[in-house]
Coordinates of C-alpha atoms in Angstrom, one line a residue:
M3 CA -41.6 153.1 184.3
A4 CA -45.2 154.5 184.1
K5 CA -47.9 152.7 182.1
E6 CA -49.3 153.8 178.8
N7 CA -52.0 156.5 179.5
D8 CA -51.2 156.3 183.4
T9 CA -49.0 159.2 183.4
T10 CA -51.1 161.9 185.6
C11 CA -48.1 164.7 185.5
C12 CA -48.1 164.9 189.2
E13 CA -44.6 163.8 189.2
V14 CA -42.2 164.6 186.9
P15 CA -42.2 161.8 184.3
V16 CA -40.2 159.3 182.4
W17 CA -41.4 158.2 179.3
N18 CA -43.2 155.0 178.0
L19 CA -41.8 153.5 175.1
D20 CA -43.9 150.3 174.9
S21 CA -45.9 151.5 172.1
I22 CA -42.6 151.7 169.9
F23 CA -40.6 148.8 171.3
P24 CA -40.5 147.7 175.0
S25 CA -36.7 146.9 174.7
I26 CA -33.9 146.0 172.1
E27 CA -34.2 142.4 173.3
C28 CA -37.8 141.9 173.0
E29 CA -38.8 139.7 169.8
E30 CA -40.8 142.9 168.2
Y31 CA -38.0 144.9 167.8
K32 CA -35.8 141.7 166.6
S33 CA -38.8 141.2 164.0
A34 CA -38.4 144.9 163.2
L35 CA -34.6 144.5 162.4
S36 CA -35.4 141.2 160.3
E37 CA -38.1 143.2 158.2
N38 CA -35.6 146.2 157.7
N39 CA -33.2 143.8 156.2
S40 CA -35.7 142.3 154.0
L41 CA -36.8 146.0 152.6
F42 CA -33.0 146.7 152.2
E43 CA -32.5 143.6 150.2
S44 CA -35.6 144.2 148.0
T45 CA -35.1 148.0 147.5
E46 CA -31.3 147.3 146.5
Q47 CA -32.6 144.4 144.2
L48 CA -34.9 147.0 142.6
A49 CA -32.2 149.5 142.0
E50 CA -29.9 146.7 140.7
T51 CA -32.2 145.8 138.3
A52 CA -32.9 149.3 136.8
E53 CA -29.4 149.9 136.7
S54 CA -29.0 146.7 134.5
F55 CA -31.7 147.7 132.1
T56 CA -30.6 151.1 132.0
R57 CA -27.2 150.1 131.2
E58 CA -28.0 147.5 128.3
Q59 CA -30.7 150.0 127.0
N60 CA -33.3 147.6 127.0
G61 CA -36.4 148.6 125.3
N62 CA -38.5 146.4 127.5
F63 CA -37.9 148.4 130.8
D64 CA -41.1 149.8 131.8
F65 CA -39.8 152.8 134.0
P66 CA -42.8 154.2 135.3
L67 CA -44.0 151.0 136.5
W68 CA -40.6 150.2 137.8
L69 CA -40.7 153.9 139.8
K70 CA -44.0 153.0 141.3
T71 CA -42.8 149.6 142.7
F72 CA -39.6 151.3 143.7
L73 CA -41.2 154.1 145.6
E74 CA -43.3 151.8 147.5
N75 CA -40.6 150.1 148.8
Y76 CA -38.3 153.0 149.4
E77 CA -41.1 154.4 151.6
K78 CA -41.5 151.6 153.6
L79 CA -37.7 151.3 154.2
T80 CA -37.4 154.9 154.9
A81 CA -40.3 154.7 157.6
S82 CA -38.3 151.8 159.2
I83 CA -35.2 153.4 159.3
M84 CA -36.7 156.4 160.8
T85 CA -38.4 154.5 163.5
L86 CA -35.1 152.1 164.3
G87 CA -32.9 155.2 164.3
A88 CA -35.2 157.5 166.5
Y89 CA -35.5 154.6 169.0
A90 CA -31.9 154.0 168.8
Y91 CA -31.3 157.4 169.9
V92 CA -34.0 158.1 172.6
I93 CA -33.1 155.1 174.7
Y94 CA -29.4 155.9 174.5
S95 CA -30.0 159.6 175.5
T96 CA -31.4 158.5 178.7
D97 CA -28.6 155.8 179.7
T98 CA -25.5 156.9 177.6
T99 CA -23.0 154.4 179.3
N100 CA -25.1 151.8 178.3
T101 CA -22.9 149.6 176.1
S102 CA -25.7 147.8 174.5
Y103 CA -27.5 150.9 173.6
L104 CA -24.2 152.6 172.2
N105 CA -23.6 149.5 169.9
N106 CA -27.1 149.6 168.9
L107 CA -26.7 153.1 167.9
D108 CA -23.8 152.3 166.2
S109 CA -25.5 149.5 163.9
I110 CA -28.3 151.7 163.3
E111 CA -26.2 154.5 162.1
K112 CA -24.4 152.1 159.6
L113 CA -28.0 151.3 158.0
E114 CA -28.2 155.0 157.4
I115 CA -25.0 154.9 155.5
R116 CA -26.4 151.9 153.6
L117 CA -30.0 153.8 152.5
N118 CA -27.9 156.5 151.3
D119 CA -25.9 154.3 148.9
I120 CA -29.7 153.2 147.6
E121 CA -30.3 157.0 147.2
V122 CA -27.3 157.9 145.3
K123 CA -28.0 154.9 142.6
F124 CA -31.9 156.0 142.8
T125 CA -30.7 159.4 141.7
R126 CA -28.6 158.1 139.0
I127 CA -31.5 156.2 137.4
L128 CA -33.8 159.0 137.7
V129 CA -31.4 161.3 135.4
S130 CA -31.1 158.4 133.2
H131 CA -34.8 158.3 132.8
Q132 CA -35.9 162.0 133.5
N133 CA -37.8 162.1 130.2
Q134 CA -40.3 159.5 131.2
T135 CA -41.2 161.2 134.5
D136 CA -44.1 162.9 133.0
E137 CA -45.3 159.8 131.9
F138 CA -45.2 158.2 135.3
F139 CA -47.3 160.9 136.8
T140 CA -49.8 160.5 133.9
R141 CA -50.2 156.7 134.6
F142 CA -50.0 157.3 138.2
P143 CA -51.8 160.3 139.2
E144 CA -51.7 159.4 142.9
Y145 CA -48.1 160.2 143.1
S146 CA -48.6 163.7 142.0
E147 CA -47.5 165.3 145.2
Y148 CA -44.1 163.5 144.6
R149 CA -43.1 165.6 141.8
F150 CA -41.2 168.0 143.7
T151 CA -39.3 165.2 145.5
I152 CA -38.7 163.6 142.2
N153 CA -37.4 167.0 140.5
E154 CA -35.4 167.6 143.8
F155 CA -33.4 164.5 143.2
I156 CA -32.8 165.2 139.6
E157 CA -31.7 168.6 140.3
N158 CA -29.4 167.6 142.7
S159 CA -27.5 165.3 140.6
K160 CA -26.5 168.2 138.7
H161 CA -24.0 169.1 141.5
M162 CA -22.6 165.2 142.1
L163 CA -19.3 164.3 140.6
S164 CA -18.9 160.6 139.4
P165 CA -19.7 158.2 142.0
A166 CA -15.8 157.3 141.9
E167 CA -15.3 161.1 142.6
E168 CA -17.7 161.4 145.2
K169 CA -16.6 158.5 147.3
L170 CA -13.1 159.9 146.9
A171 CA -14.3 163.0 148.2
A172 CA -16.3 161.8 151.3
Q173 CA -13.0 159.7 152.1
L174 CA -10.7 162.6 151.7
Q175 CA -12.9 165.0 153.9
Q176 CA -12.8 162.8 156.7
T177 CA -9.2 163.6 157.0
G178 CA -9.7 167.3 155.5
G179 CA -12.8 169.5 156.2
N180 CA -14.3 167.4 158.9
A181 CA -10.9 166.7 160.6
W182 CA -10.5 170.6 160.7
G183 CA -13.9 171.1 162.2
N184 CA -13.2 168.5 164.6
L185 CA -9.9 170.1 165.7
Q186 CA -11.9 173.4 166.4
E187 CA -14.3 171.2 168.7
Q188 CA -11.4 169.8 170.4
I189 CA -9.7 172.8 171.1
I190 CA -12.7 174.6 172.3
S191 CA -14.0 171.6 174.5
N192 CA -10.6 171.1 176.1
L193 CA -9.7 175.0 176.9
S194 CA -9.8 176.1 180.6
D195 CA -8.6 178.9 182.7
S196 CA -5.9 178.8 185.4
E197 CA -8.4 177.8 187.8
G198 CA -9.8 174.9 185.9
K199 CA -13.0 176.3 184.8
T200 CA -14.1 174.9 181.3
F201 CA -14.2 177.3 178.2
N202 CA -17.8 176.4 178.0
E203 CA -18.3 177.2 181.8
L204 CA -17.0 180.8 181.2
R205 CA -19.1 181.2 178.1
N206 CA -22.3 180.5 180.6
D207 CA -21.1 183.0 182.8
A208 CA -22.6 185.5 180.2
Y209 CA -26.0 184.7 181.9
D210 CA -24.7 185.2 185.4
S211 CA -26.4 187.8 187.8
D212 CA -22.9 188.7 189.0
A213 CA -21.7 191.7 186.8
E214 CA -17.9 191.1 187.6
T215 CA -18.2 187.3 186.9
R216 CA -19.6 188.4 183.5
K217 CA -16.6 190.6 182.9
L218 CA -14.0 188.6 183.9
S219 CA -15.0 185.6 182.0
W220 CA -15.4 187.4 178.9
E221 CA -12.0 188.5 179.2
K222 CA -10.7 185.1 180.0
E223 CA -12.6 183.4 176.9
K224 CA -11.0 186.0 174.6
A225 CA -7.5 185.5 176.1
L226 CA -7.9 181.7 175.6
L227 CA -8.9 182.3 172.1
E228 CA -6.2 184.5 171.1
Q229 CA -3.8 181.9 172.7
N230 CA -5.0 179.4 170.4
K231 CA -5.8 181.7 167.3
I232 CA -3.2 180.0 165.0
A233 CA -4.7 176.6 165.0
L234 CA -8.1 177.6 165.1
A235 CA -7.8 180.0 161.9
A236 CA -5.9 177.4 160.0
S237 CA -8.9 175.3 160.7
L238 CA -11.4 177.8 159.3
N239 CA -9.3 178.7 156.6
N240 CA -8.5 175.1 155.1
L241 CA -12.1 174.2 155.5
K242 CA -13.3 177.0 153.6
G243 CA -10.9 176.4 151.2
E244 CA -11.7 172.9 150.7
T245 CA -15.4 174.0 150.6
I246 CA -14.7 176.7 147.5
T247 CA -13.0 173.9 145.6
L248 CA -15.7 171.3 146.0
N249 CA -18.7 173.8 145.0
K250 CA -16.7 174.6 142.0
K251 CA -16.5 170.9 141.1
R252 CA -19.9 170.2 141.6
G253 CA -21.2 173.1 139.7
W254 CA -22.2 175.7 142.3
K255 CA -21.4 179.2 141.6
T256 CA -21.0 180.0 145.3
A257 CA -21.6 178.3 148.4
L258 CA -24.6 180.5 149.4
D259 CA -26.2 179.0 146.2
R260 CA -25.9 175.4 147.7
S261 CA -27.4 176.5 151.1
L262 CA -30.3 178.0 149.0
F263 CA -30.9 174.8 147.7
L264 CA -30.6 172.4 150.6
S265 CA -33.0 175.3 152.1
R266 CA -35.7 175.2 149.6
I267 CA -35.6 178.8 149.3
S268 CA -34.7 181.3 146.4
G269 CA -32.1 184.0 146.5
E270 CA -35.1 186.5 146.1
T271 CA -36.4 185.3 149.3
L272 CA -33.3 185.5 151.2
N273 CA -32.7 189.0 150.1
A274 CA -36.2 190.0 151.2
L275 CA -35.5 188.4 154.7
T276 CA -32.0 190.0 155.1
E277 CA -33.1 193.4 154.0
T278 CA -36.0 193.1 156.5
L279 CA -33.5 192.4 159.4
K280 CA -31.1 195.1 158.3
D281 CA -34.0 197.6 158.2
A282 CA -34.7 196.8 161.8
L283 CA -31.3 197.3 163.3
P284 CA -31.9 200.7 164.5
V285 CA -34.8 199.0 166.8
W286 CA -32.2 196.7 168.2
R287 CA -29.8 199.1 169.0
K288 CA -32.3 201.2 170.8
Y289 CA -33.0 198.0 172.9
F290 CA -29.2 197.2 173.6
K291 CA -28.7 201.0 174.8
A292 CA -31.9 201.0 176.9
K293 CA -30.7 197.8 178.7
A294 CA -27.1 199.0 179.3
A295 CA -28.6 202.3 180.6
Y296 CA -30.8 200.1 183.1
L297 CA -27.8 198.1 184.1
R298 CA -25.9 201.2 184.8
K299 CA -28.9 202.8 186.9
H300 CA -29.2 199.6 189.1
R301 CA -25.4 199.2 189.4
M302 CA -25.6 195.7 187.5
T303 CA -22.6 196.3 184.9
K304 CA -18.7 196.5 185.7
S305 CA -18.4 198.3 182.1
E306 CA -16.7 202.0 182.4
T307 CA -18.6 203.3 179.4
A308 CA -21.8 201.2 179.0
G309 CA -25.2 202.9 179.3
L310 CA -23.2 206.5 179.8
N311 CA -24.2 209.4 177.5
G312 CA -26.3 207.1 175.3
N313 CA -23.4 204.3 174.9
G314 CA -24.0 200.9 174.0
I315 CA -24.2 197.6 176.1
A316 CA -20.7 195.7 176.7
F317 CA -21.0 192.4 174.6
Y318 CA -20.5 190.4 177.9
D319 CA -23.7 191.9 179.5
L320 CA -26.2 191.0 176.3
F321 CA -27.5 188.2 178.4
A322 CA -27.5 190.0 181.9
P323 CA -30.2 188.9 183.7
L324 CA -32.5 191.7 185.1
S325 CA -33.1 191.0 189.0
S326 CA -37.0 190.9 190.0
G327 CA -38.4 192.1 193.2
E328 CA -41.6 190.6 192.4
K329 CA -42.8 187.9 195.0
D330 CA -44.8 184.8 193.5
S331 CA -44.1 185.9 189.9
L332 CA -43.8 183.9 186.9
L333 CA -40.4 184.2 186.9
S334 CA -39.5 183.3 190.7
K335 CA -42.3 180.6 190.9
K336 CA -41.6 176.8 191.4
W337 CA -43.5 175.1 188.7
T338 CA -44.6 171.5 188.9
F339 CA -44.8 169.3 185.9
K340 CA -48.5 169.0 185.8
E341 CA -48.5 172.9 186.3
A342 CA -46.5 173.2 183.4
C343 CA -48.2 170.6 181.3
D344 CA -51.6 172.3 182.4
Y345 CA -50.4 175.9 181.3
V346 CA -49.0 174.9 178.1
V347 CA -52.3 173.0 177.1
E348 CA -54.3 176.1 178.1
K349 CA -52.0 178.2 175.9
Y350 CA -52.2 176.1 172.8
S351 CA -55.8 175.8 173.2
S352 CA -56.3 179.6 172.9
F353 CA -55.0 179.2 169.6
S354 CA -56.1 175.9 168.4
E355 CA -58.5 173.5 170.2
S356 CA -56.9 170.4 168.3
M357 CA -53.3 171.9 169.1
G358 CA -54.3 171.9 172.8
K359 CA -56.2 168.2 172.7
F360 CA -53.0 167.0 170.8
A361 CA -50.6 168.4 173.7
R362 CA -52.8 167.0 176.5
T363 CA -52.5 163.5 174.7
A364 CA -48.9 163.9 174.5
F365 CA -48.5 164.7 178.2
D366 CA -51.1 162.2 179.5
S367 CA -49.7 159.1 177.4
G368 CA -46.2 159.0 178.7
W369 CA -44.4 160.9 175.7
V370 CA -42.4 163.1 177.9
D371 CA -39.2 162.1 179.6
A372 CA -38.7 165.1 181.9
K373 CA -37.0 163.5 185.2
I374 CA -33.2 164.7 185.5
R375 CA -31.0 161.5 186.1
R376 CA -27.4 160.3 185.9
G377 CA -26.7 159.1 182.5
K378 CA -29.4 161.3 180.6
T379 CA -28.3 164.0 178.2
G380 CA -28.8 167.5 178.8
G381 CA -31.0 169.9 177.1
A382 CA -34.2 169.1 174.9
Y383 CA -35.3 167.5 172.0
D384 CA -38.2 165.7 169.9
E385 CA -38.0 162.6 168.3
D386 CA -40.7 161.5 165.8
F387 CA -41.7 158.0 164.7
P388 CA -43.4 156.7 161.7
K389 CA -44.3 153.5 163.7
G390 CA -47.8 154.6 165.0
H391 CA -47.3 158.3 164.1
Q392 CA -46.1 159.2 167.6
S393 CA -43.5 161.4 169.2
R394 CA -41.5 161.4 172.4
I395 CA -40.1 164.5 174.0
L396 CA -36.9 165.0 176.3
T397 CA -36.4 167.6 178.6
N398 CA -34.7 168.2 181.9
F399 CA -37.4 169.8 184.2
T400 CA -36.3 171.6 187.2
G401 CA -39.6 173.8 187.7
T402 CA -38.0 177.2 186.3
F403 CA -39.8 179.6 184.1
S404 CA -37.5 178.4 181.2
D405 CA -38.5 174.8 181.5
I406 CA -42.4 176.0 180.7
I407 CA -40.8 177.5 177.5
T408 CA -38.6 174.7 176.6
L409 CA -41.8 172.2 177.1
A410 CA -43.9 174.6 174.9
H411 CA -41.1 174.4 172.2
E412 CA -40.7 170.7 172.0
A413 CA -44.3 170.3 172.0
G414 CA -44.6 172.2 169.1
H415 CA -42.1 170.2 167.3
A416 CA -44.1 167.1 168.2
Y417 CA -47.4 168.8 166.8
H418 CA -45.9 169.6 163.4
F419 CA -45.1 165.6 163.0
N420 CA -49.0 165.4 164.0
C421 CA -50.1 167.3 161.3
M422 CA -48.3 165.4 158.8
K423 CA -50.2 162.0 159.5
G424 CA -51.2 160.3 156.4
K425 CA -48.1 161.8 154.4
S426 CA -45.6 159.9 153.0
P427 CA -42.5 159.1 154.9
L428 CA -40.6 160.7 152.2
F429 CA -42.1 163.9 153.4
F430 CA -41.2 163.8 156.9
S431 CA -38.2 165.5 156.4
Y432 CA -38.2 169.2 155.9
P433 CA -35.4 172.1 155.2
M434 CA -33.7 173.6 158.4
T435 CA -35.7 176.6 157.3
L436 CA -39.0 175.3 158.2
A437 CA -37.7 172.7 161.0
E438 CA -38.4 175.4 163.8
T439 CA -41.5 176.7 162.5
A440 CA -43.9 175.1 165.0
S441 CA -41.6 175.4 168.0
T442 CA -40.8 178.7 167.8
F443 CA -44.8 179.4 166.9
A444 CA -45.5 177.5 170.2
E445 CA -43.0 179.0 172.2
T446 CA -44.3 182.4 170.7
I447 CA -47.8 181.9 172.0
V448 CA -46.6 181.0 175.4
K449 CA -44.1 184.0 175.8
Q450 CA -46.9 186.6 174.7
D451 CA -49.2 185.3 177.1
M452 CA -46.8 185.5 179.8
I453 CA -45.8 189.4 178.8
K454 CA -49.4 190.3 178.6
N455 CA -50.2 188.9 181.9
A456 CA -47.0 190.2 183.8
S457 CA -46.6 193.5 185.6
G458 CA -43.6 195.5 187.0
T459 CA -40.1 194.1 187.0
D460 CA -41.6 191.0 186.0
K461 CA -42.6 192.3 182.7
L462 CA -39.5 193.7 182.1
M463 CA -37.6 190.7 182.8
I464 CA -39.9 188.7 180.4
L465 CA -39.5 191.2 177.7
D466 CA -35.7 191.0 178.1
I467 CA -35.5 187.4 177.9
D468 CA -37.6 187.3 174.8
L469 CA -35.6 190.2 173.4
Q470 CA -32.1 189.0 174.1
D471 CA -33.2 185.6 172.5
A472 CA -34.7 187.1 169.2
S473 CA -31.7 189.7 169.2
Q474 CA -29.3 186.6 169.1
V475 CA -31.4 185.1 165.7
L476 CA -32.3 188.2 164.4
V477 CA -29.3 190.4 164.5
D478 CA -26.3 188.2 165.6
I479 CA -27.4 185.6 163.0
L480 CA -27.1 188.5 160.4
C481 CA -23.8 189.4 161.8
R482 CA -22.7 185.8 161.1
F483 CA -24.4 185.9 157.8
Y484 CA -22.1 189.0 156.6
F485 CA -19.0 187.4 158.3
E486 CA -19.3 184.3 156.4
Q487 CA -20.2 186.2 153.0
S488 CA -16.9 187.7 153.4
V489 CA -15.0 184.9 154.4
F490 CA -15.7 183.1 151.2
E491 CA -15.3 186.3 149.1
N492 CA -11.6 186.7 150.5
R493 CA -11.0 183.2 150.7
E494 CA -11.1 183.1 147.1
K495 CA -8.3 185.7 146.7
G496 CA -6.0 184.0 149.0
I497 CA -5.0 182.5 152.6
L498 CA -6.9 184.2 155.6
N499 CA -5.1 184.2 159.0
A500 CA -6.6 185.2 162.6
D501 CA -6.0 188.7 162.3
D502 CA -7.9 188.6 158.9
F503 CA -10.8 186.7 160.5
C504 CA -10.9 189.3 163.5
S505 CA -11.0 192.0 161.2
L506 CA -13.9 190.6 159.3
M507 CA -15.8 189.6 162.4
K508 CA -15.3 193.6 163.6
D509 CA -16.5 194.8 160.4
A510 CA -19.7 192.2 160.6
Q511 CA -20.4 193.4 164.3
E512 CA -20.1 197.1 163.4
K513 CA -22.5 196.5 160.4
T514 CA -25.0 194.9 162.6
Y515 CA -24.7 196.0 166.2
G516 CA -23.6 199.3 165.2
D517 CA -23.4 201.7 168.4
G518 CA -25.7 199.4 170.1
L519 CA -22.4 197.7 171.4
N520 CA -19.9 199.8 173.2
E521 CA -16.1 199.4 172.7
E522 CA -16.0 196.1 174.6
R523 CA -16.9 193.7 171.9
H524 CA -15.8 190.2 170.7
E525 CA -13.5 189.9 167.6
Y526 CA -13.1 186.3 168.3
M527 CA -16.6 184.8 167.5
W528 CA -15.4 183.3 164.4
A529 CA -13.4 180.9 166.5
V530 CA -16.2 180.0 169.0
K531 CA -19.2 179.1 166.7
S532 CA -19.1 175.3 165.4
H533 CA -21.4 176.1 162.7
Y534 CA -18.6 178.1 160.7
Y535 CA -16.9 174.8 160.5
S536 CA -19.6 172.5 159.2
T537 CA -18.9 171.1 155.6
G538 CA -22.1 169.9 155.2
F539 CA -23.9 173.3 155.3
D540 CA -22.5 176.7 154.7
F541 CA -24.3 179.7 155.8
Y542 CA -25.8 177.7 158.8
N543 CA -27.3 180.7 160.1
F544 CA -29.9 182.2 158.1
P545 CA -32.1 179.0 158.2
Y546 CA -32.6 180.2 162.2
A547 CA -33.5 183.7 161.1
F548 CA -35.9 182.6 158.7
G549 CA -37.7 180.3 161.2
Q550 CA -37.9 182.9 164.0
L551 CA -39.2 185.8 161.9
F552 CA -41.5 183.1 159.9
A553 CA -43.1 181.9 163.0
A554 CA -43.5 185.5 164.4
A555 CA -45.1 186.6 161.1
L556 CA -47.5 183.6 161.3
Y557 CA -48.3 184.5 165.0
E558 CA -49.3 188.1 163.8
K559 CA -51.4 186.8 160.8
S560 CA -53.2 184.4 163.6
L561 CA -53.9 187.7 165.2
E562 CA -55.5 189.4 162.2
E563 CA -57.3 186.0 161.0
G564 CA -58.5 184.8 164.3
S565 CA -59.7 181.1 164.7
A566 CA -59.9 180.5 161.4
F567 CA -56.2 180.7 160.8
A568 CA -55.6 177.5 163.0
E569 CA -56.7 175.1 160.3
K570 CA -54.8 177.1 157.6
Y571 CA -51.9 176.9 160.0
A572 CA -52.3 173.1 160.4
E573 CA -52.3 172.5 156.4
L574 CA -49.5 174.6 156.4
L575 CA -47.2 172.4 158.5
S576 CA -48.5 169.3 156.8
N577 CA -47.0 170.4 153.7
T578 CA -43.4 171.3 154.7
G579 CA -41.9 168.3 153.3
S580 CA -43.1 168.1 149.8
M581 CA -42.6 171.7 148.2
S582 CA -40.3 174.6 148.3
C583 CA -41.0 177.6 150.9
E584 CA -42.3 179.8 148.5
D585 CA -44.9 177.2 147.2
L586 CA -45.7 176.4 150.5
C587 CA -46.5 179.7 151.8
A588 CA -48.2 180.7 148.5
K589 CA -50.6 178.0 149.0
A590 CA -51.3 179.5 152.6
G591 CA -51.8 182.9 150.8
F592 CA -48.3 184.3 151.7
D593 CA -45.7 185.9 149.6
I594 CA -42.3 185.3 151.3
T595 CA -40.3 186.9 148.6
K596 CA -41.5 190.4 149.5
K597 CA -40.5 192.2 152.6
D598 CA -44.1 192.8 153.6
F599 CA -44.4 189.3 155.0
W600 CA -41.3 189.5 157.0
E601 CA -42.2 192.8 158.4
K602 CA -45.2 191.2 159.7
G603 CA -42.8 189.1 162.1
I604 CA -40.4 192.1 162.7
K605 CA -43.6 194.2 164.2
L606 CA -44.0 191.8 167.1
Y607 CA -40.4 192.5 168.2
K608 CA -40.5 196.1 167.3
E609 CA -43.4 196.5 169.8
E610 CA -41.5 194.5 172.5
A611 CA -38.4 196.7 172.2
E612 CA -40.7 199.9 172.4
L613 CA -42.4 198.7 175.5
F614 CA -38.9 197.4 176.9
V615 CA -37.3 200.9 176.5
S616 CA -40.4 202.5 178.0
L617 CA -40.3 200.4 181.0
A618 CA -36.6 200.5 181.3
Q619 CA -36.8 204.1 181.7
E620 CA -39.1 204.6 184.7

């Protein structure tokens, strides 16, 4: 393994973890576990003391002083758990069959459950003494930034059952909603066609360059889902039924209200976002039709109607790649890891010198594990460590164009965490709505540069890659939002079966894709997306649209304001864990409750779509 500060990026690297822990056998790691246990004991004792004083209504209980002491301990405990949890996962993810790593991961997950018990007690104590929180902030003004977090704990308590009921609900959910969600995953993960091709392999064929393969796999996919529609519909029907029951018991008017709270946005903001997405649908439909016509013109589709006489694209061609005849293009080029690093640093630096320096430090300090090897998980992620305020990035680098985008994306996550240096560990967690801001913004910087410098078919292909990705977030996500909204409305009235779900999906697709699609659609998408089967977060979809358009709008603001925007952007990222989305943006000078802001983000994709349509017709 490379030593710290010794990674030259000349070869595809593995990361260096020595500055966190050299291994789970080292004395430093054992000491961290021991310290963590001591922090647990002291924090649990503080909670028990407060509960006792509160129960006895002891007038000598100095709640403001207790709260200060508790927060000091709780912050240390949170930082410890975050570091241990991140370390347990990163070592496991590069050696998934290592029994020691699996056992270690399991033990750390048990600590996270223990932490949740403390948080439940803390919430009850806060509620009992909420009339003294103003006194706390007066006596200890250094904690003024914690007001939002404290109030959020109190607000959440209004939607909690009694401790016994919450415990029972959690236990029953394991064999209820969670079990139904697991059934959907188990069915999908074990489906295969007559030749042994798995369902997920059939799904991936949507990106295949062979038109016949795309269409055949789409037909097989729908057939497999139809064969299992009774079990899949039962899963979704029962899970949503449970959600409706629990939400009513917990005092949520609708499932959407709960999701808005967890996302830290208001209904006014969501309405401005969804209306902006709705207004832009005609632009996306033009793009879909233009792509359909291009595929037909170049004999790259097996659809009999798509692209003819202004018809929309076939569902199975949405991700069809456009072949390039360009030699030595950005898309066909085989990148070395050093070239990838240098490119990302250069583009980061074009926006912000500090962002570029951060990326260079990350790449040169052994923070990236990019080498593909047996036992390593696929995909990519970023993990952040309070210890030393550092990050680690996992990718699987092959030197393709998409690998550059992935590296820029994950380094953007790490930069987000870097901007939070000096903040309380309690603020390191931010809602889903803001989780993809920095990564999507970083990705946008790189993609826009590639579009600007490409030419010919290369330019058309890069535009298509960006537009098809964005359309999934800004069109398909809106489709999913409309679908889930209709599911909850209809499930309130009674049982839903597979035909009902298919009908609701057809309506949602027509409402969003419209004539951008031809008649070859996919009414079984409700059975595919695991997000519909989540018990922890309903309407799992709109936060992605928020993040995509929010990042695009910020990018447009950066073009308007120039270099001065970089500092404003870094400050915005630093505050993502300590206030609502509206307050965060108001502090940066944006009003996200109005469509004007969101239209700035749509502007970028409108221009891309117009350029694509123009080039595709040449």
